[in-house]
Coordinates of C-alpha atoms in Angstrom, one line a residue:
X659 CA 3.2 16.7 -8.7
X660 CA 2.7 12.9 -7.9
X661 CA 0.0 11.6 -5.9
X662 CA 1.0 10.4 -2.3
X663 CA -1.0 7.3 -0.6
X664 CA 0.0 5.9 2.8
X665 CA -1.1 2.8 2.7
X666 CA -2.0 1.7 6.6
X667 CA -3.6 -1.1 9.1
X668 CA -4.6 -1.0 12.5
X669 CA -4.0 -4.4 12.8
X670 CA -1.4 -6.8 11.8
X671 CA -1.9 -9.7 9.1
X672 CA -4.7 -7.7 7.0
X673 CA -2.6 -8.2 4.0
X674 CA -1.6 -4.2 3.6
X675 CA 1.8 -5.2 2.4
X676 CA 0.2 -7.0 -0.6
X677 CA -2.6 -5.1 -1.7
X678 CA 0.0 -1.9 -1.6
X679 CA 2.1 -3.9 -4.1
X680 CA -0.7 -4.9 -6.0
X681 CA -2.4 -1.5 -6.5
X682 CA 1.2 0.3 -7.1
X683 CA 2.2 -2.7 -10.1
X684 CA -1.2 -2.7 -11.5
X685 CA -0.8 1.6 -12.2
X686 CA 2.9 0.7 -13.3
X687 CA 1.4 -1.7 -15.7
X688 CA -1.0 0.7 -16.7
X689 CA 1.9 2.9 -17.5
X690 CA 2.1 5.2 -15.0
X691 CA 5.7 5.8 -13.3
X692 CA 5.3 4.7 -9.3
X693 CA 7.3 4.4 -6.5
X694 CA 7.0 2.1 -3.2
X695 CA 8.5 2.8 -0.2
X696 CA 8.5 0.5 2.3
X697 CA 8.1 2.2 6.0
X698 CA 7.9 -0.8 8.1
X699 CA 11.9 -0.2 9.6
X700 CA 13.1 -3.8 10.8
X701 CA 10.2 -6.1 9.7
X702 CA 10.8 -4.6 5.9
X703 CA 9.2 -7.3 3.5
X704 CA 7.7 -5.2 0.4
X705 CA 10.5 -6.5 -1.5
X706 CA 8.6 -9.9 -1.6
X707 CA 5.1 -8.9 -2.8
X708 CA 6.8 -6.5 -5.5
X709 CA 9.0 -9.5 -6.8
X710 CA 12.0 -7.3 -6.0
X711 CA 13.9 -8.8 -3.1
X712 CA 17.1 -9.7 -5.3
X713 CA 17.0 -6.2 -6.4
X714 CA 19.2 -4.7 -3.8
X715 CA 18.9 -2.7 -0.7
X716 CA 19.0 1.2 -1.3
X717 CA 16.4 2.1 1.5
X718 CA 15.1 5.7 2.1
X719 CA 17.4 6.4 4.5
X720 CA 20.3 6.0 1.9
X721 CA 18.5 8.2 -0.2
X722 CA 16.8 10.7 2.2
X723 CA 20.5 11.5 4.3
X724 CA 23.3 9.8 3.2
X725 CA 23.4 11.1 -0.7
X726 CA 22.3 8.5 -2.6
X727 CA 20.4 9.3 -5.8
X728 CA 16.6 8.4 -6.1
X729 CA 17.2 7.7 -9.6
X730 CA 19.2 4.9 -8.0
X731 CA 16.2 3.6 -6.7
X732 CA 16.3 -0.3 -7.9
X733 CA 13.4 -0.9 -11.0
X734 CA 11.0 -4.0 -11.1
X735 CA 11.9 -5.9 -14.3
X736 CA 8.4 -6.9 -15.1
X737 CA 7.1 -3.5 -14.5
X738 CA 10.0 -1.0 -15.4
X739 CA 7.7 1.8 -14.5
X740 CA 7.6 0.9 -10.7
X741 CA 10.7 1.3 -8.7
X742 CA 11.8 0.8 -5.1
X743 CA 13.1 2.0 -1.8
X744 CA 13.4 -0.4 1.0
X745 CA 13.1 0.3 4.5
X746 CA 16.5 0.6 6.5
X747 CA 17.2 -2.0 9.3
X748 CA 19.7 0.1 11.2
X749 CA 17.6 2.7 13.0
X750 CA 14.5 3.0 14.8
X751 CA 11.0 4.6 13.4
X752 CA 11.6 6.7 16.5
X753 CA 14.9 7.7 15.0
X754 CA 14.4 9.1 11.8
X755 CA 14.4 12.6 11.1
X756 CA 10.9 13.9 9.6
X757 CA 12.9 16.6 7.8
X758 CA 15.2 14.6 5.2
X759 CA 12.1 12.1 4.9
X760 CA 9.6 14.9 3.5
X761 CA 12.3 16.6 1.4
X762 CA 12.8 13.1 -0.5
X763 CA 9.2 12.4 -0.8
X764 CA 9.0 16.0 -2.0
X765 CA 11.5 15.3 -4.9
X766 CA 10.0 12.1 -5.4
X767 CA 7.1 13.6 -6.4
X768 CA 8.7 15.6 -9.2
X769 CA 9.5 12.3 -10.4
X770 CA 6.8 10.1 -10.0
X771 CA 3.3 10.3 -10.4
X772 CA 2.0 8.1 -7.3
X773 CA 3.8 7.2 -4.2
X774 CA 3.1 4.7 -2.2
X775 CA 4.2 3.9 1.4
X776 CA 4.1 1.0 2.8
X777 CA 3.2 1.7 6.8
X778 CA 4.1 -0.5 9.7
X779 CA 1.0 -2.1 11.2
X780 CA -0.3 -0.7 14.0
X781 CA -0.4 3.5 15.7
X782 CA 3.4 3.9 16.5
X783 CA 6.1 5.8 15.5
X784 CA 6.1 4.2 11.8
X785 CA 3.0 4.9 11.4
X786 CA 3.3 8.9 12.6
X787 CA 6.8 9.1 10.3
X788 CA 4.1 7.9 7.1
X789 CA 1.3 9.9 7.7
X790 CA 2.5 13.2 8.9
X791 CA 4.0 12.6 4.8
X792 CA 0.9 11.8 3.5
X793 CA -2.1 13.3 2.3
X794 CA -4.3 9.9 0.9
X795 CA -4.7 7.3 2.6
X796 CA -5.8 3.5 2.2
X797 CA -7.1 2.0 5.2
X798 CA -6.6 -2.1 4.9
X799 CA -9.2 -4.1 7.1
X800 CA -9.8 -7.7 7.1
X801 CA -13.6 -8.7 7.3
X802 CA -13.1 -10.1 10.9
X803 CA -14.4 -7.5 14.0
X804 CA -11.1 -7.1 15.7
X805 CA -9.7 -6.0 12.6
X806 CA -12.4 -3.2 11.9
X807 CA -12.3 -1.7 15.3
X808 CA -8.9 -1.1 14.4
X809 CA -9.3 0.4 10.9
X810 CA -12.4 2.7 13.0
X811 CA -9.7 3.8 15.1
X812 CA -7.1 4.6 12.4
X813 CA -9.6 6.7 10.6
X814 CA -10.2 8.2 13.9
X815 CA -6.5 9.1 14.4
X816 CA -6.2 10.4 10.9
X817 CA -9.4 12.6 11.5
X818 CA -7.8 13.9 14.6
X819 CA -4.7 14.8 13.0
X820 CA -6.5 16.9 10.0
X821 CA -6.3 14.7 7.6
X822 CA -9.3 13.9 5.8
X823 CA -8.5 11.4 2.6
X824 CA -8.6 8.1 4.3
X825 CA -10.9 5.3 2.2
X826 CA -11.5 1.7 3.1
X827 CA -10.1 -0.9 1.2
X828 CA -11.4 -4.6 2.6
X829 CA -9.2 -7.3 1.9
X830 CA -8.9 -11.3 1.7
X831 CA -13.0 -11.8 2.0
X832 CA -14.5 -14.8 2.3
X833 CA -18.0 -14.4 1.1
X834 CA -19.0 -17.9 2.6
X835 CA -17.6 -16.6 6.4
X836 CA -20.0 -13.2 5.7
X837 CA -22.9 -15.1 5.1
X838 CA -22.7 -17.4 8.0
X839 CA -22.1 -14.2 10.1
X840 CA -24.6 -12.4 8.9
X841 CA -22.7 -9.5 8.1
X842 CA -22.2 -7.3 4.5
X843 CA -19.7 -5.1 3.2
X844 CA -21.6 -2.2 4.5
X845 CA -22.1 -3.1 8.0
X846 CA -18.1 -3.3 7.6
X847 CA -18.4 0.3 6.3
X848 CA -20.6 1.4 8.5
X849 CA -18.5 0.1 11.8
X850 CA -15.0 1.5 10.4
X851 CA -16.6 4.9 9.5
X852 CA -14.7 5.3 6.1
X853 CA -15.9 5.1 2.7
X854 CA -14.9 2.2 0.2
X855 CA -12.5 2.4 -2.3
X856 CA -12.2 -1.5 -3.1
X857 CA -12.5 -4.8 -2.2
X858 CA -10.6 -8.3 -2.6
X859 CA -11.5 -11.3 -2.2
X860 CA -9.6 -14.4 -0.4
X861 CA -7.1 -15.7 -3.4
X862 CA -4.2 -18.3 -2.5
X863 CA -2.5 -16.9 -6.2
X864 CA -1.4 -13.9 -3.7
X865 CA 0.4 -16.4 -1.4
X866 CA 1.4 -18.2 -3.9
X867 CA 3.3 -15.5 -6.2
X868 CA 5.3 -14.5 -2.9
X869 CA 6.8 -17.8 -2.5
X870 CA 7.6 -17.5 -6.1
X871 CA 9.3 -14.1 -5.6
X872 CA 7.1 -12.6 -8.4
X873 CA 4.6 -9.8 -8.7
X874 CA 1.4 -11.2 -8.3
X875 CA 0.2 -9.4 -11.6
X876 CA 2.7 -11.4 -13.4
X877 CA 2.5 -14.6 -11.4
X878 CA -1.5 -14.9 -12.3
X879 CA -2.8 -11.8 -14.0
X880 CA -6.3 -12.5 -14.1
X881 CA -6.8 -13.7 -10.9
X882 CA -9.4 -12.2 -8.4
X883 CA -7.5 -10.6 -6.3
X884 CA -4.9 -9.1 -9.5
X885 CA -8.9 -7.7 -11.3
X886 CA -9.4 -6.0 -7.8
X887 CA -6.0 -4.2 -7.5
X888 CA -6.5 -3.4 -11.5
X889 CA -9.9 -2.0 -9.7
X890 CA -9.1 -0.5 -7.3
X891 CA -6.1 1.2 -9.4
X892 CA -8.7 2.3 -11.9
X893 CA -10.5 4.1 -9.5
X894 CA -7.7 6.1 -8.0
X895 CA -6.7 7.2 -11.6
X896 CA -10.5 8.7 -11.4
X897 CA -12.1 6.0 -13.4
X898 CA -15.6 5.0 -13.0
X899 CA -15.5 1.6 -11.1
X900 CA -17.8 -0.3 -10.0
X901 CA -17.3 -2.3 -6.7
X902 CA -18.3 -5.7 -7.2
X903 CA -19.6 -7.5 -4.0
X904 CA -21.3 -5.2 -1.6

């Protein structure tokens, strides 16, 4: 069975969206067959960071109750191996079913070997739909305080809700901002309450590859932030990584 990650914020603008698509197309490049699902009903915008938003609309919902086939599920044509489900724009979170969701993600999982979804920012419904699914979980902080309160208080939530494989991933750091602060990666650990599994630093190629509609692994592959999703990736495969920075 295929490994499931929600991939989740407690704050908006943490870049959660990107560093999901860049961990999910770095293990598709490495071979493995993934698929994203993009949970964020009505602000939906995976599409962009996977290079896929010409690729066609089949959401979950097509899939999960109105018959569709998952191997419909639209392919990236850099990285065949990763494929795509968008999120539907013509419910609510609130108005999902659970039951049709978990039954695809169960098939899924025959299919693929990791999941990813792509969680709405914040503690609402979204974010209950994708992690009463999941059973891994990537936290995605920024470095700045208001952003790790609300990563503590994800992990909090998750610990309160039984589930116990939540890690830290910190994203777009400026190492310049943490020395004139005065603060270190583990003082960011320490606060949020989760352990690491990556970080990436601040790198404008991730920007950049969006407005070019391309997957950042293709648009600059040996950028920072591409070596810490290849990291990061690495490490969820069960590699030995080292965490550069701390």
């Amino acid at each position: 069975m295929g490994e499931l990650f929600a991939v989740v914020s407690g704050k908006g603008g943490t870049g959660k969206t990107s560093v999901c698509a860049g961990i999910a197309t770095a293990l598709a490049e490495a071979g493995k067959r993934v698929l994203c699902v993009d949970c964020d009903v009505g602000l939906r915008n995976l599409d962009i960071s996977l290079g896929m938003s010409d690729s066609g609309n089949l959401s979950f919902l097509d899939v999960s109750e109105f018959g569709y086939d998952l191997k419909n599920a639209p392919r990236n044509r850099v990285f065949p191996q990763l494929s795509f489900l968008t999120a539907p724009m013509n419910r609510s979170a609130e108005d999902i079913a659970p039951g049709p969701f978990l039954e695809l993600l169960h098939r899924a999982r025959g299919e693929f070997d990791y999941l990813f979804l792509d969680s709405p920012a914040g503690v609402d419904a979204g974010f209950r739909l994708v992690t009463a699914a999941a059973d891994r979980f990537l936290v995605v902080t920024g470095a700045g305080p208001a952003a790790v309160r609300d990563a503590a208080r994800v992990g909090e939530l998750l610990e309160l809700s039984g589930k116990t494989g939540a890690r830290l991933i910190v994203n777009r750091v400026d190492k310049s901002m943490l020395g004139a602060v005065r603060m270190t990666i583990d003082d960011i650990m320490d606060t949020a309450g989760l352990p690491l599994a990556g970080i990436v630093l601040e790198d404008p190629h991730v920007t950049l590859a969006a407005a070019f509609s391309m997957p950042l692994l293709q648009y600059s592959s040996r950028c920072d932030a591409a070596k810490a999703y290849r990291r990061i990736a690495n490490r969820l495969q069960g590699f030995h990584q080292s965490i550069p920075f701390r």
